[in-house]
Amino acid sequence: MQAARSGTGPLSGVRVVELAGIGPGPFATMLLGDLGADVVRVDRPGGPGLGIEPRLDVTGRNKRSVLLDLKSATGRDTVLDLAARADVLVEGYRPGVAERLGVGPGPCLERNPALVYGRMTGWGQDGPLAPRAGHDIGYIALTGALGLTGPADGPPHFPANLLGDYAGGSLYLVVGVLAALHHARTHGTGQVVDAAIVDGTSHLTAMLHGMLAAGAWQDARGSNLLDGGSPFYGVYETSDGGHMAVGALEERFYAEFTRLLELDGETADRSDPAGWDALRAAVADRFRGRTRKEWTAVFADSDACVAPVLSLREAPEHPHLAARGTFVEHAGLTQPAPAPRFSATPGAVRTAPAPPGADTESVARDWGLPPEAFGGGPGRGTAPSPTEPRNPAAYRKAAP
């Protein structure tokens, strides 16, 4: 696994200012950086932090960092100077915080009418909950997405913070920013992008709402084709405590699945949902008879739609992911490679995560600002040490 040595990326030449935070904002700007944008992260003295060393925070890759106190006039003015030279600015404060700091959409767009001002929050810029704190689990709970997961006879299962923060949040922010950037380059006018996790996550459920209206989806967990209700779309435990994921939906794939699982025709009959409990028990019993490794070998090179459930450490070693270079190693850190892929302008992991305030000199030079705008250069201020982990409890969408 080796990172690409170079790659301009389709966003080469795009300048992005990130007002540092935690969660979906940094992931979104990492994605922009992966695609070639010049991302400058404005860190503030003393934090925030993710609870890990900055050099290990993968979402800090492909960025440069400067250190500014946004509560000072100098810090505010420098952010506005950066905004005047940028194509995109991204912030993830609670509504009203950027305005109180003097770096809200008003003064930024006044300095740069073509600026795309991306706002990342959980609840959105308005509504009764807009000023309240929150986390991924609460956002997806209100959208109905959390209620889709988990067994019918147990509590919902939450998929870390992937569904809300990153799928419903970061990716929708990036889509919005790129759409607004296209508009700005066509018409010369920027705008504000209000990316709320509750909006994006709700948008992800569009197909299910259609199925619900058509009577093809039951509004009850574990009762449907894709939520564990069917025995041929689910996860089964193996003899060694591992698990296999089964997605044999279509008839031809299901036939291959039952053949390799060695189920007789009568047991494998899935035509009557009334018999699905018995079928599920039979499938579970078969999987418990062998290890995950053994079942992986059984289903290898088949169209049975069965895969082993791998851990984060195991995933990079899977032959398919290794062959595609889905994970790369850069600066001693194994991490997901940039995605998606481009034939003419490939993205790349160009730089390791930057410690707070590490790039003052190069940013001042490249963005045409005097070093004094950043307090005199690197090493000034009270940035946390690159080896000093910070409190994970600081992970919240809150005021600086």
mmCIF file of C-alpha atoms in Angstrom:
data_model
loop_
_atom_site.group_PDB
_atom_site.id
_atom_site.type_symbol
_atom_site.label_atom_id
_atom_site.label_comp_id
_atom_site.label_asym_id
_atom_site.label_seq_id
_atom_site.Cartn_x
_atom_site.Cartn_y
_atom_site.Cartn_z
ATOM 1 C CA MET A 1 0.000 0.000 0.000
ATOM 2 C CA GLN A 2 1.611 3.203 -1.146
ATOM 3 C CA ALA A 3 0.161 6.689 -1.436
ATOM 4 C CA ALA A 4 0.307 8.353 -4.815
ATOM 5 C CA ARG A 5 3.371 10.566 -5.061
ATOM 6 C CA SER A 6 1.582 13.327 -6.867
ATOM 7 C CA GLY A 7 -1.812 14.222 -8.216
ATOM 8 C CA THR A 8 -3.327 17.533 -9.080
ATOM 9 C CA GLY A 9 -6.901 16.482 -8.409
ATOM 10 C CA PRO A 10 -9.984 17.994 -10.074
ATOM 11 C CA LEU A 11 -10.105 20.790 -7.471
ATOM 12 C CA SER A 12 -6.533 21.937 -8.049
ATOM 13 C CA GLY A 13 -6.449 25.730 -7.753
ATOM 14 C CA VAL A 14 -9.498 25.931 -5.467
ATOM 15 C CA ARG A 15 -8.745 27.674 -2.174
ATOM 16 C CA VAL A 16 -10.601 26.596 0.965
ATOM 17 C CA VAL A 17 -10.547 28.137 4.453
ATOM 18 C CA GLU A 18 -11.631 25.827 7.262
ATOM 19 C CA LEU A 19 -12.470 27.290 10.662
ATOM 20 C CA ALA A 20 -11.319 24.347 12.742
ATOM 21 C CA GLY A 21 -13.811 22.142 14.524
ATOM 22 C CA ILE A 22 -14.547 18.466 15.086
ATOM 23 C CA GLY A 23 -16.692 15.995 13.186
ATOM 24 C CA PRO A 24 -18.315 16.495 9.787
ATOM 25 C CA GLY A 25 -16.662 19.822 8.910
ATOM 26 C CA PRO A 26 -13.079 18.516 9.032
ATOM 27 C CA PHE A 27 -14.078 15.373 7.116
ATOM 28 C CA ALA A 28 -15.682 17.506 4.391
ATOM 29 C CA THR A 29 -12.584 19.682 4.003
ATOM 30 C CA MET A 30 -10.381 16.568 4.010
ATOM 31 C CA LEU A 31 -12.402 15.352 1.039
ATOM 32 C CA LEU A 32 -11.931 18.688 -0.715
ATOM 33 C CA GLY A 33 -8.213 18.465 0.015
ATOM 34 C CA ASP A 34 -8.067 14.892 -1.291
ATOM 35 C CA LEU A 35 -9.511 16.198 -4.546
ATOM 36 C CA GLY A 36 -6.736 18.750 -4.887
ATOM 37 C CA ALA A 37 -8.011 21.882 -3.143
ATOM 38 C CA ASP A 38 -5.599 24.046 -1.148
ATOM 39 C CA VAL A 39 -7.169 23.782 2.315
ATOM 40 C CA VAL A 40 -5.991 26.112 5.070
ATOM 41 C CA ARG A 41 -7.276 25.144 8.504
ATOM 42 C CA VAL A 42 -7.544 28.007 10.969
ATOM 43 C CA ASP A 43 -6.828 26.497 14.372
ATOM 44 C CA ARG A 44 -7.555 28.427 17.525
ATOM 45 C CA PRO A 45 -5.309 28.515 20.611
ATOM 46 C CA GLY A 46 -6.008 25.644 22.959
ATOM 47 C CA GLY A 47 -8.206 23.495 20.759
ATOM 48 C CA PRO A 48 -10.438 21.919 19.699
ATOM 49 C CA GLY A 49 -9.159 18.367 19.779
ATOM 50 C CA LEU A 50 -10.341 14.874 18.958
ATOM 51 C CA GLY A 51 -8.567 13.062 21.778
ATOM 52 C CA ILE A 52 -5.744 11.774 19.561
ATOM 53 C CA GLU A 53 -2.419 13.167 18.464
ATOM 54 C CA PRO A 54 -2.923 15.642 15.607
ATOM 55 C CA ARG A 55 -0.389 13.794 13.464
ATOM 56 C CA LEU A 56 -2.652 10.701 13.619
ATOM 57 C CA ASP A 57 -5.895 12.517 12.810
ATOM 58 C CA VAL A 58 -6.481 11.378 9.237
ATOM 59 C CA THR A 59 -9.078 14.115 8.662
ATOM 60 C CA GLY A 60 -6.211 16.599 8.961
ATOM 61 C CA ARG A 61 -4.393 15.294 5.877
ATOM 62 C CA ASN A 62 -3.958 17.378 2.727
ATOM 63 C CA LYS A 63 -4.354 20.592 4.722
ATOM 64 C CA ARG A 64 -2.160 23.360 6.034
ATOM 65 C CA SER A 65 -2.669 24.909 9.452
ATOM 66 C CA VAL A 66 -2.362 28.421 10.816
ATOM 67 C CA LEU A 67 -3.080 29.502 14.374
ATOM 68 C CA LEU A 68 -5.390 32.456 15.032
ATOM 69 C CA ASP A 69 -7.338 33.736 18.010
ATOM 70 C CA LEU A 70 -10.701 34.565 16.444
ATOM 71 C CA LYS A 71 -11.705 36.487 19.555
ATOM 72 C CA SER A 72 -9.014 39.047 18.781
ATOM 73 C CA ALA A 73 -9.238 41.815 16.197
ATOM 74 C CA THR A 74 -6.084 40.530 14.506
ATOM 75 C CA GLY A 75 -7.455 37.006 14.238
ATOM 76 C CA ARG A 76 -10.765 38.230 12.872
ATOM 77 C CA ASP A 77 -9.136 40.512 10.305
ATOM 78 C CA THR A 78 -6.807 37.758 9.128
ATOM 79 C CA VAL A 79 -9.705 35.349 8.604
ATOM 80 C CA LEU A 80 -11.441 38.034 6.541
ATOM 81 C CA ASP A 81 -8.241 38.513 4.546
ATOM 82 C CA LEU A 82 -8.137 34.769 3.898
ATOM 83 C CA ALA A 83 -11.814 34.764 2.929
ATOM 84 C CA ALA A 84 -11.130 37.553 0.457
ATOM 85 C CA ARG A 85 -8.640 35.279 -1.303
ATOM 86 C CA ALA A 86 -10.605 32.032 -0.981
ATOM 87 C CA ASP A 87 -13.181 30.251 -3.102
ATOM 88 C CA VAL A 88 -14.773 28.430 -0.159
ATOM 89 C CA LEU A 89 -15.007 28.929 3.602
ATOM 90 C CA VAL A 90 -16.311 26.171 5.898
ATOM 91 C CA GLU A 91 -17.370 26.598 9.527
ATOM 92 C CA GLY A 92 -19.201 24.319 11.946
ATOM 93 C CA TYR A 93 -20.117 26.551 14.867
ATOM 94 C CA ARG A 94 -23.539 26.846 16.429
ATOM 95 C CA PRO A 95 -25.761 29.368 14.638
ATOM 96 C CA GLY A 96 -24.726 32.918 15.472
ATOM 97 C CA VAL A 97 -21.228 32.152 16.729
ATOM 98 C CA ALA A 98 -19.419 33.087 13.501
ATOM 99 C CA GLU A 99 -21.439 36.307 13.399
ATOM 100 C CA ARG A 100 -20.436 37.182 16.970
ATOM 101 C CA LEU A 101 -16.807 36.569 16.054
ATOM 102 C CA GLY A 102 -17.112 38.902 13.077
ATOM 103 C CA VAL A 103 -16.452 36.210 10.473
ATOM 104 C CA GLY A 104 -20.035 35.358 9.493
ATOM 105 C CA PRO A 105 -21.399 35.369 5.939
ATOM 106 C CA GLY A 106 -22.039 39.125 5.953
ATOM 107 C CA PRO A 107 -18.486 40.458 6.305
ATOM 108 C CA CYS A 108 -16.965 37.521 4.402
ATOM 109 C CA LEU A 109 -19.216 37.953 1.360
ATOM 110 C CA GLU A 110 -18.730 41.701 1.552
ATOM 111 C CA ARG A 111 -15.002 41.141 1.151
ATOM 112 C CA ASN A 112 -15.512 38.443 -1.489
ATOM 113 C CA PRO A 113 -18.905 38.430 -3.266
ATOM 114 C CA ALA A 114 -18.054 35.182 -5.083
ATOM 115 C CA LEU A 115 -17.277 33.261 -1.877
ATOM 116 C CA VAL A 116 -19.068 29.999 -1.104
ATOM 117 C CA TYR A 117 -19.742 30.049 2.635
ATOM 118 C CA GLY A 118 -20.385 26.503 3.867
ATOM 119 C CA ARG A 119 -22.102 26.057 7.241
ATOM 120 C CA MET A 120 -22.069 22.611 8.882
ATOM 121 C CA THR A 121 -24.389 21.948 11.812
ATOM 122 C CA GLY A 122 -26.495 19.146 13.199
ATOM 123 C CA TRP A 123 -29.839 20.929 13.495
ATOM 124 C CA GLY A 124 -29.420 23.611 10.816
ATOM 125 C CA GLN A 125 -29.292 27.404 10.950
ATOM 126 C CA ASP A 126 -32.918 27.772 12.045
ATOM 127 C CA GLY A 127 -35.703 25.857 13.765
ATOM 128 C CA PRO A 128 -36.476 25.237 17.451
ATOM 129 C CA LEU A 129 -33.413 23.040 18.025
ATOM 130 C CA ALA A 130 -30.938 25.183 16.071
ATOM 131 C CA PRO A 131 -29.249 26.681 19.171
ATOM 132 C CA ARG A 132 -29.039 23.361 21.028
ATOM 133 C CA ALA A 133 -26.013 21.082 21.302
ATOM 134 C CA GLY A 134 -26.199 17.642 19.751
ATOM 135 C CA HIS A 135 -24.422 14.613 18.367
ATOM 136 C CA ASP A 136 -24.808 12.212 15.474
ATOM 137 C CA ILE A 137 -26.944 9.754 17.427
ATOM 138 C CA GLY A 138 -29.554 12.383 18.281
ATOM 139 C CA TYR A 139 -29.706 13.798 14.780
ATOM 140 C CA ILE A 140 -30.314 10.427 13.126
ATOM 141 C CA ALA A 141 -32.787 9.501 15.877
ATOM 142 C CA LEU A 142 -35.154 12.314 14.910
ATOM 143 C CA THR A 143 -34.959 11.566 11.177
ATOM 144 C CA GLY A 144 -36.159 7.975 11.522
ATOM 145 C CA ALA A 145 -32.834 6.616 10.256
ATOM 146 C CA LEU A 146 -31.673 5.285 13.627
ATOM 147 C CA GLY A 147 -34.960 3.440 14.079
ATOM 148 C CA LEU A 148 -34.221 1.405 10.951
ATOM 149 C CA THR A 149 -31.270 -0.417 12.471
ATOM 150 C CA GLY A 150 -31.057 -3.280 14.923
ATOM 151 C CA PRO A 151 -33.231 -6.308 15.714
ATOM 152 C CA ALA A 152 -37.000 -6.152 16.050
ATOM 153 C CA ASP A 153 -36.794 -7.321 19.666
ATOM 154 C CA GLY A 154 -33.944 -5.058 20.724
ATOM 155 C CA PRO A 155 -32.789 -1.426 20.678
ATOM 156 C CA PRO A 156 -31.596 0.290 17.490
ATOM 157 C CA HIS A 157 -27.931 -0.073 16.604
ATOM 158 C CA PHE A 158 -25.980 3.087 15.799
ATOM 159 C CA PRO A 159 -23.209 2.835 13.153
ATOM 160 C CA ALA A 160 -20.600 4.945 14.988
ATOM 161 C CA ASN A 161 -20.976 8.453 13.531
ATOM 162 C CA LEU A 162 -20.868 7.401 9.888
ATOM 163 C CA LEU A 163 -24.543 7.770 9.026
ATOM 164 C CA GLY A 164 -25.222 11.223 10.473
ATOM 165 C CA ASP A 165 -21.971 13.167 10.731
ATOM 166 C CA TYR A 166 -20.385 11.927 7.539
ATOM 167 C CA ALA A 167 -23.084 10.591 5.188
ATOM 168 C CA GLY A 168 -25.868 13.011 6.117
ATOM 169 C CA GLY A 169 -23.502 15.834 7.043
ATOM 170 C CA SER A 170 -20.074 15.980 5.379
ATOM 171 C CA LEU A 171 -21.065 14.572 2.017
ATOM 172 C CA TYR A 172 -24.069 16.863 1.690
ATOM 173 C CA LEU A 173 -21.894 19.835 2.627
ATOM 174 C CA VAL A 174 -19.407 18.882 -0.097
ATOM 175 C CA VAL A 175 -22.188 18.454 -2.678
ATOM 176 C CA GLY A 176 -23.617 21.836 -1.704
ATOM 177 C CA VAL A 177 -20.241 23.566 -1.759
ATOM 178 C CA LEU A 178 -19.353 22.183 -5.184
ATOM 179 C CA ALA A 179 -22.745 23.115 -6.615
ATOM 180 C CA ALA A 180 -22.458 26.640 -5.218
ATOM 181 C CA LEU A 181 -18.878 26.883 -6.489
ATOM 182 C CA HIS A 182 -20.091 25.998 -9.985
ATOM 183 C CA HIS A 183 -22.750 28.699 -9.711
ATOM 184 C CA ALA A 184 -20.219 31.241 -8.445
ATOM 185 C CA ARG A 185 -17.858 30.558 -11.323
ATOM 186 C CA THR A 186 -20.691 30.785 -13.823
ATOM 187 C CA HIS A 187 -22.456 33.854 -12.442
ATOM 188 C CA GLY A 188 -19.831 35.520 -10.238
ATOM 189 C CA THR A 189 -21.978 35.432 -7.087
ATOM 190 C CA GLY A 190 -21.350 33.384 -3.997
ATOM 191 C CA GLN A 191 -23.854 32.197 -1.432
ATOM 192 C CA VAL A 192 -24.358 30.464 1.902
ATOM 193 C CA VAL A 193 -24.706 26.668 2.020
ATOM 194 C CA ASP A 194 -26.715 25.527 5.057
ATOM 195 C CA ALA A 195 -25.798 21.848 5.496
ATOM 196 C CA ALA A 196 -27.677 20.271 8.406
ATOM 197 C CA ILE A 197 -27.200 16.640 9.401
ATOM 198 C CA VAL A 198 -30.940 16.250 10.004
ATOM 199 C CA ASP A 199 -31.634 17.436 6.438
ATOM 200 C CA GLY A 200 -29.027 15.231 4.779
ATOM 201 C CA THR A 201 -29.873 12.125 6.779
ATOM 202 C CA SER A 202 -33.576 12.592 6.068
ATOM 203 C CA HIS A 203 -32.732 12.961 2.368
ATOM 204 C CA LEU A 204 -30.966 9.584 2.485
ATOM 205 C CA THR A 205 -34.258 7.915 3.422
ATOM 206 C CA ALA A 206 -36.039 9.079 0.231
ATOM 207 C CA MET A 207 -36.426 5.603 -1.273
ATOM 208 C CA LEU A 208 -37.777 4.189 1.961
ATOM 209 C CA HIS A 209 -40.391 6.931 2.232
ATOM 210 C CA GLY A 210 -41.545 6.014 -1.251
ATOM 211 C CA MET A 211 -41.736 2.354 -0.307
ATOM 212 C CA LEU A 212 -43.576 3.261 2.888
ATOM 213 C CA ALA A 213 -46.180 5.217 0.930
ATOM 214 C CA ALA A 214 -46.602 2.297 -1.466
ATOM 215 C CA GLY A 215 -47.096 -0.191 1.344
ATOM 216 C CA ALA A 216 -43.846 -1.951 0.470
ATOM 217 C CA TRP A 217 -42.119 -0.989 3.726
ATOM 218 C CA GLN A 218 -43.394 -1.554 7.245
ATOM 219 C CA ASP A 219 -42.677 1.199 9.748
ATOM 220 C CA ALA A 220 -41.325 -1.333 12.235
ATOM 221 C CA ARG A 221 -37.714 -2.383 12.689
ATOM 222 C CA GLY A 222 -36.756 -5.876 11.539
ATOM 223 C CA SER A 223 -39.876 -6.350 9.421
ATOM 224 C CA ASN A 224 -38.597 -5.588 5.925
ATOM 225 C CA LEU A 225 -36.434 -6.923 3.160
ATOM 226 C CA LEU A 226 -33.396 -4.767 3.927
ATOM 227 C CA ASP A 227 -33.544 -4.335 7.709
ATOM 228 C CA GLY A 228 -33.091 -7.897 8.942
ATOM 229 C CA GLY A 229 -36.664 -8.970 8.385
ATOM 230 C CA SER A 230 -35.692 -11.463 5.680
ATOM 231 C CA PRO A 231 -33.386 -14.438 6.413
ATOM 232 C CA PHE A 232 -31.485 -13.959 3.148
ATOM 233 C CA TYR A 233 -30.366 -10.401 3.961
ATOM 234 C CA GLY A 234 -28.611 -10.331 7.311
ATOM 235 C CA VAL A 235 -25.596 -11.247 9.399
ATOM 236 C CA TYR A 236 -24.827 -14.698 10.818
ATOM 237 C CA GLU A 237 -22.347 -15.846 13.445
ATOM 238 C CA THR A 238 -19.698 -18.444 12.663
ATOM 239 C CA SER A 239 -18.218 -21.128 14.909
ATOM 240 C CA ASP A 240 -15.273 -18.943 15.928
ATOM 241 C CA GLY A 241 -17.357 -15.911 16.878
ATOM 242 C CA GLY A 242 -16.904 -14.187 13.531
ATOM 243 C CA HIS A 243 -19.725 -13.128 11.245
ATOM 244 C CA MET A 244 -20.753 -13.439 7.610
ATOM 245 C CA ALA A 245 -22.908 -10.874 5.796
ATOM 246 C CA VAL A 246 -25.547 -12.315 3.461
ATOM 247 C CA GLY A 247 -27.282 -10.278 0.735
ATOM 248 C CA ALA A 248 -28.713 -12.992 -1.533
ATOM 249 C CA LEU A 249 -31.778 -11.064 -2.710
ATOM 250 C CA GLU A 250 -32.259 -12.067 -6.346
ATOM 251 C CA GLU A 251 -33.391 -15.593 -7.150
ATOM 252 C CA ARG A 252 -30.243 -16.636 -9.018
ATOM 253 C CA PHE A 253 -28.000 -15.341 -6.253
ATOM 254 C CA TYR A 254 -30.145 -16.995 -3.608
ATOM 255 C CA ALA A 255 -29.946 -20.315 -5.478
ATOM 256 C CA GLU A 256 -26.152 -20.073 -5.473
ATOM 257 C CA PHE A 257 -26.195 -19.158 -1.777
ATOM 258 C CA THR A 258 -28.333 -22.110 -0.710
ATOM 259 C CA ARG A 259 -26.319 -24.492 -2.896
ATOM 260 C CA LEU A 260 -23.033 -23.510 -1.295
ATOM 261 C CA LEU A 261 -24.628 -23.476 2.155
ATOM 262 C CA GLU A 262 -25.871 -27.021 1.375
ATOM 263 C CA LEU A 263 -29.507 -26.407 2.228
ATOM 264 C CA ASP A 264 -31.991 -28.863 0.762
ATOM 265 C CA GLY A 265 -34.693 -27.538 -1.528
ATOM 266 C CA GLU A 266 -37.516 -27.789 0.982
ATOM 267 C CA THR A 267 -35.593 -25.957 3.715
ATOM 268 C CA ALA A 268 -34.365 -23.320 1.266
ATOM 269 C CA ASP A 269 -37.874 -22.469 0.001
ATOM 270 C CA ARG A 270 -38.407 -18.795 0.745
ATOM 271 C CA SER A 271 -41.666 -18.256 -1.134
ATOM 272 C CA ASP A 272 -43.797 -18.064 2.028
ATOM 273 C CA PRO A 273 -42.742 -15.413 4.591
ATOM 274 C CA ALA A 274 -44.532 -17.447 7.242
ATOM 275 C CA GLY A 275 -41.656 -19.910 7.019
ATOM 276 C CA TRP A 276 -38.874 -17.347 7.246
ATOM 277 C CA ASP A 277 -38.231 -17.916 10.952
ATOM 278 C CA ALA A 278 -37.524 -21.581 10.316
ATOM 279 C CA LEU A 279 -35.369 -20.704 7.323
ATOM 280 C CA ARG A 280 -33.418 -18.176 9.385
ATOM 281 C CA ALA A 281 -32.789 -20.792 12.075
ATOM 282 C CA ALA A 282 -31.561 -23.281 9.476
ATOM 283 C CA VAL A 283 -29.200 -20.748 7.902
ATOM 284 C CA ALA A 284 -27.875 -19.719 11.319
ATOM 285 C CA ASP A 285 -27.306 -23.364 12.238
ATOM 286 C CA ARG A 286 -25.302 -23.979 9.068
ATOM 287 C CA PHE A 287 -23.098 -20.915 9.614
ATOM 288 C CA ARG A 288 -22.345 -21.981 13.173
ATOM 289 C CA GLY A 289 -20.803 -25.145 11.801
ATOM 290 C CA ARG A 290 -17.657 -23.544 10.358
ATOM 291 C CA THR A 291 -15.272 -20.693 11.021
ATOM 292 C CA ARG A 292 -15.419 -17.326 9.263
ATOM 293 C CA LYS A 293 -12.293 -18.214 7.315
ATOM 294 C CA GLU A 294 -13.790 -21.499 6.157
ATOM 295 C CA TRP A 295 -17.035 -19.877 5.031
ATOM 296 C CA THR A 296 -15.088 -17.135 3.257
ATOM 297 C CA ALA A 297 -13.345 -19.836 1.236
ATOM 298 C CA VAL A 298 -16.660 -21.568 0.478
ATOM 299 C CA PHE A 299 -18.226 -18.413 -0.972
ATOM 300 C CA ALA A 300 -15.110 -17.076 -2.682
ATOM 301 C CA ASP A 301 -15.484 -16.530 -6.438
ATOM 302 C CA SER A 302 -19.261 -17.048 -6.293
ATOM 303 C CA ASP A 303 -22.281 -14.849 -6.949
ATOM 304 C CA ALA A 304 -23.911 -15.815 -3.663
ATOM 305 C CA CYS A 305 -23.477 -12.249 -2.327
ATOM 306 C CA VAL A 306 -21.830 -13.345 0.917
ATOM 307 C CA ALA A 307 -18.870 -11.567 2.539
ATOM 308 C CA PRO A 308 -16.972 -11.847 5.815
ATOM 309 C CA VAL A 309 -17.527 -9.057 8.322
ATOM 310 C CA LEU A 310 -14.068 -7.558 8.790
ATOM 311 C CA SER A 311 -12.695 -5.225 11.444
ATOM 312 C CA LEU A 312 -11.070 -1.886 10.701
ATOM 313 C CA ARG A 313 -7.632 -3.467 11.067
ATOM 314 C CA GLU A 314 -8.527 -6.391 8.829
ATOM 315 C CA ALA A 315 -10.139 -4.441 5.994
ATOM 316 C CA PRO A 316 -6.928 -3.074 4.376
ATOM 317 C CA GLU A 317 -5.596 -6.626 3.986
ATOM 318 C CA HIS A 318 -8.575 -7.985 2.055
ATOM 319 C CA PRO A 319 -7.323 -9.077 -1.394
ATOM 320 C CA HIS A 320 -9.878 -7.014 -3.322
ATOM 321 C CA LEU A 321 -9.274 -3.810 -1.359
ATOM 322 C CA ALA A 322 -5.522 -4.371 -1.497
ATOM 323 C CA ALA A 323 -5.642 -4.885 -5.275
ATOM 324 C CA ARG A 324 -7.596 -1.654 -5.776
ATOM 325 C CA GLY A 325 -5.457 0.339 -3.360
ATOM 326 C CA THR A 326 -8.563 1.239 -1.357
ATOM 327 C CA PHE A 327 -6.270 1.896 1.597
ATOM 328 C CA VAL A 328 -2.875 3.584 1.419
ATOM 329 C CA GLU A 329 0.030 4.057 3.761
ATOM 330 C CA HIS A 330 1.381 7.573 4.114
ATOM 331 C CA ALA A 331 3.850 8.824 6.709
ATOM 332 C CA GLY A 332 3.523 5.497 8.520
ATOM 333 C CA LEU A 333 -0.265 5.755 8.831
ATOM 334 C CA THR A 334 -2.637 3.313 7.127
ATOM 335 C CA GLN A 335 -5.736 5.173 5.967
ATOM 336 C CA PRO A 336 -8.503 5.134 3.346
ATOM 337 C CA ALA A 337 -7.376 6.358 -0.069
ATOM 338 C CA PRO A 338 -9.082 9.368 -1.663
ATOM 339 C CA ALA A 339 -12.420 8.591 -3.288
ATOM 340 C CA PRO A 340 -13.938 8.643 -5.835
ATOM 341 C CA ARG A 341 -11.386 8.057 -8.585
ATOM 342 C CA PHE A 342 -10.734 10.192 -11.643
ATOM 343 C CA SER A 343 -9.145 9.093 -14.908
ATOM 344 C CA ALA A 344 -7.522 12.430 -15.756
ATOM 345 C CA THR A 345 -7.168 14.271 -12.445
ATOM 346 C CA PRO A 346 -6.571 11.720 -9.685
ATOM 347 C CA GLY A 347 -6.678 12.755 -6.062
ATOM 348 C CA ALA A 348 -3.862 11.833 -3.716
ATOM 349 C CA VAL A 349 -2.700 11.814 -0.119
ATOM 350 C CA ARG A 350 -0.160 14.572 -0.547
ATOM 351 C CA THR A 351 0.624 15.603 3.012
ATOM 352 C CA ALA A 352 0.332 14.163 6.490
ATOM 353 C CA PRO A 353 -1.987 15.752 9.071
ATOM 354 C CA ALA A 354 -0.608 19.145 10.031
ATOM 355 C CA PRO A 355 -0.032 20.114 13.680
ATOM 356 C CA PRO A 356 -1.868 23.304 14.673
ATOM 357 C CA GLY A 357 -0.062 26.404 13.420
ATOM 358 C CA ALA A 358 2.584 24.487 11.476
ATOM 359 C CA ASP A 359 2.206 26.234 8.125
ATOM 360 C CA THR A 360 2.111 29.951 8.852
ATOM 361 C CA GLU A 361 5.076 30.795 6.640
ATOM 362 C CA SER A 362 3.942 28.888 3.564
ATOM 363 C CA VAL A 363 0.323 30.068 3.831
ATOM 364 C CA ALA A 364 1.402 33.686 4.251
ATOM 365 C CA ARG A 365 3.613 33.362 1.195
ATOM 366 C CA ASP A 366 1.172 31.492 -1.038
ATOM 367 C CA TRP A 367 -1.912 33.491 -0.085
ATOM 368 C CA GLY A 368 -0.162 36.872 -0.244
ATOM 369 C CA LEU A 369 -0.433 37.830 3.428
ATOM 370 C CA PRO A 370 2.243 39.264 5.738
ATOM 371 C CA PRO A 371 3.498 36.878 8.449
ATOM 372 C CA GLU A 372 2.494 39.482 11.049
ATOM 373 C CA ALA A 373 -1.146 38.734 10.207
ATOM 374 C CA PHE A 374 -0.667 35.411 11.962
ATOM 375 C CA GLY A 375 0.987 36.799 15.054
ATOM 376 C CA GLY A 376 4.551 36.707 13.787
ATOM 377 C CA GLY A 377 4.901 33.137 12.538
ATOM 378 C CA PRO A 378 4.782 29.546 13.705
ATOM 379 C CA GLY A 379 5.214 28.712 17.353
ATOM 380 C CA ARG A 380 3.234 31.687 18.629
ATOM 381 C CA GLY A 381 0.082 31.260 20.672
ATOM 382 C CA THR A 382 -0.979 28.321 22.780
ATOM 383 C CA ALA A 383 -1.507 25.494 20.320
ATOM 384 C CA PRO A 384 -1.588 22.038 21.895
ATOM 385 C CA SER A 385 1.523 19.951 21.420
ATOM 386 C CA PRO A 386 1.361 17.544 18.452
ATOM 387 C CA THR A 387 1.803 14.728 20.985
ATOM 388 C CA GLU A 388 -0.722 15.975 23.508
ATOM 389 C CA PRO A 389 -4.111 14.223 23.235
ATOM 390 C CA ARG A 390 -7.116 16.326 24.047
ATOM 391 C CA ASN A 391 -10.346 15.493 25.809
ATOM 392 C CA PRO A 392 -12.746 13.441 23.615
ATOM 393 C CA ALA A 393 -15.631 15.081 25.506
ATOM 394 C CA ALA A 394 -14.802 18.242 23.560
ATOM 395 C CA TYR A 395 -16.520 16.621 20.544
ATOM 396 C CA ARG A 396 -19.618 18.794 20.215
ATOM 397 C CA LYS A 397 -21.120 21.318 17.881
ATOM 398 C CA ALA A 398 -20.642 24.275 20.160
ATOM 399 C CA ALA A 399 -19.327 27.789 20.414
ATOM 400 C CA PRO A 400 -15.564 28.218 20.531
#
